Protein backbone atom coordinates (compact mmCIF):
# COMPACT_ATOMS: atom_id res chain seq x y z
CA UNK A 1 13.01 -259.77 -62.28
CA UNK A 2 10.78 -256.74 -62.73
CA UNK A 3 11.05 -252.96 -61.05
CA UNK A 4 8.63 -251.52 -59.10
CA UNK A 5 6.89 -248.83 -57.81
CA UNK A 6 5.39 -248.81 -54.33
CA UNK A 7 1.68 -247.98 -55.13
CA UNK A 8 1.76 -250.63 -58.10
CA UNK A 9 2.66 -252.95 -55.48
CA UNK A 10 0.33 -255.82 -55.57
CA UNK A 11 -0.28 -255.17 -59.54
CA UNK A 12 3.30 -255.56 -60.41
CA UNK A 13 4.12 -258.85 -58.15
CA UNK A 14 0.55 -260.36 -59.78
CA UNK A 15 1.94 -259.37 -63.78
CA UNK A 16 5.27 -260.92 -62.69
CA UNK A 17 3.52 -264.24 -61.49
CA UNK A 18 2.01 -264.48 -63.97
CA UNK A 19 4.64 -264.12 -66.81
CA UNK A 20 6.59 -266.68 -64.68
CA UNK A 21 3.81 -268.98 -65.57
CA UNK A 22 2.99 -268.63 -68.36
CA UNK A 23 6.31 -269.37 -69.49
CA UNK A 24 6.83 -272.44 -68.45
CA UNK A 25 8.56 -271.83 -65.22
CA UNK A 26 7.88 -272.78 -61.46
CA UNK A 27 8.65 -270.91 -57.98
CA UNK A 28 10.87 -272.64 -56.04
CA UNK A 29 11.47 -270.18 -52.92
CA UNK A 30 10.92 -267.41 -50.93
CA UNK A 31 10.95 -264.10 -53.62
CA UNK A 32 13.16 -260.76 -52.33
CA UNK A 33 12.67 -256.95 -53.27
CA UNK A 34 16.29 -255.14 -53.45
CA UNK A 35 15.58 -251.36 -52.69
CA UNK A 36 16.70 -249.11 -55.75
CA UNK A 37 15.62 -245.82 -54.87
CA UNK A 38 13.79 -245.88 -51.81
CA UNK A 39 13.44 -247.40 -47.77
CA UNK A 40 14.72 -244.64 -45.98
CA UNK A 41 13.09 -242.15 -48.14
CA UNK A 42 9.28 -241.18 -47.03
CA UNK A 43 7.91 -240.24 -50.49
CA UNK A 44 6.52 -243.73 -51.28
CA UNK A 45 5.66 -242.13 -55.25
CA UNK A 46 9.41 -242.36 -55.81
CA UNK A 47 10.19 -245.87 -54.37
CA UNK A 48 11.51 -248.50 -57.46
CA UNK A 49 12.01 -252.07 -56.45
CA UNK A 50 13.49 -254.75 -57.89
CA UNK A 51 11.39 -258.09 -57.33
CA UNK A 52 13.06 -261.21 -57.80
CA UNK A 53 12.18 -264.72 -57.52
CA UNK A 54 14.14 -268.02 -57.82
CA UNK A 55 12.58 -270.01 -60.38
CA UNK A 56 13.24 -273.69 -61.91
């Protein structure tokens, strides 16, 4: 899992790939984002985001 904020976006979900990888693990499904702070607000600065992916 990793947190993240919205304009790090495509960096953070490419670093979390990658650490997946490189230790030894696969993706085996569809990854989610759980909302910590964030969706319904408009200042996209403040948005954290928990990315998680199911891994075997």
């Amino acid at each position: 899992m990793g947190h993240l904020i919205f304009s790090q976006q495509e960096e953070a979900y490419a670093a979390l790939v990658s650490w997946i990888e490189a230790n030894g693990y696969k993706i085996n499904g569809a990854n989610r984002e759980v909302y910590i702070i964030g969706c319904n607000d408009q200042d996209h600065d403040v948005y954290v985001t928990e990315v998680q992916f199911p891994v075997s």
